[in-house]
mmCIF file of C-alpha atoms in Angstrom:
data_model
loop_
_atom_site.group_PDB
_atom_site.id
_atom_site.type_symbol
_atom_site.label_atom_id
_atom_site.label_comp_id
_atom_site.label_asym_id
_atom_site.label_seq_id
_atom_site.Cartn_x
_atom_site.Cartn_y
_atom_site.Cartn_z
ATOM 1 C CA UNK A 1 24.146 36.337 -5.911
ATOM 2 C CA UNK A 2 21.151 38.206 -7.360
ATOM 3 C CA UNK A 3 21.912 41.669 -5.468
ATOM 4 C CA UNK A 4 18.290 41.780 -4.251
ATOM 5 C CA UNK A 5 15.682 39.708 -2.233
ATOM 6 C CA UNK A 6 14.079 36.503 -4.096
ATOM 7 C CA UNK A 7 10.376 36.278 -4.293
ATOM 8 C CA UNK A 8 9.421 33.047 -2.288
ATOM 9 C CA UNK A 9 12.754 32.556 -0.350
ATOM 10 C CA UNK A 10 11.232 32.734 3.167
ATOM 11 C CA UNK A 11 8.204 30.542 2.091
ATOM 12 C CA UNK A 12 7.911 27.192 4.147
ATOM 13 C CA UNK A 13 7.412 25.136 1.057
ATOM 14 C CA UNK A 14 9.496 22.861 -1.388
ATOM 15 C CA UNK A 15 9.027 22.305 -4.840
ATOM 16 C CA UNK A 16 10.644 19.145 -6.523
ATOM 17 C CA UNK A 17 9.905 15.993 -8.584
ATOM 18 C CA UNK A 18 8.088 13.018 -7.203
ATOM 19 C CA UNK A 19 11.698 11.219 -7.131
ATOM 20 C CA UNK A 20 13.007 13.921 -5.068
ATOM 21 C CA UNK A 21 10.232 13.714 -2.602
ATOM 22 C CA UNK A 22 10.440 9.834 -2.453
ATOM 23 C CA UNK A 23 14.201 10.084 -1.728
ATOM 24 C CA UNK A 24 13.741 12.835 1.005
ATOM 25 C CA UNK A 25 11.113 10.497 2.434
ATOM 26 C CA UNK A 26 13.419 7.536 2.513
ATOM 27 C CA UNK A 27 16.219 9.890 4.062
ATOM 28 C CA UNK A 28 13.957 10.643 6.911
ATOM 29 C CA UNK A 29 12.778 7.145 7.621
ATOM 30 C CA UNK A 30 16.634 6.119 7.662
ATOM 31 C CA UNK A 31 17.396 9.109 10.096
ATOM 32 C CA UNK A 32 14.543 8.729 12.470
ATOM 33 C CA UNK A 33 15.880 5.736 14.460
ATOM 34 C CA UNK A 34 19.262 7.875 14.996
ATOM 35 C CA UNK A 35 16.946 10.739 16.744
ATOM 36 C CA UNK A 36 17.562 13.029 13.529
ATOM 37 C CA UNK A 37 14.106 13.328 12.106
#
């Protein structure tokens, strides 16, 4: 809890490592046949 709004909280963007991006991509590919992506 910061007690005030955090700059960038509502921005439609994610910042992460290449490994994180790759893992999210794999998760999306696995979820797609289930109708979840």
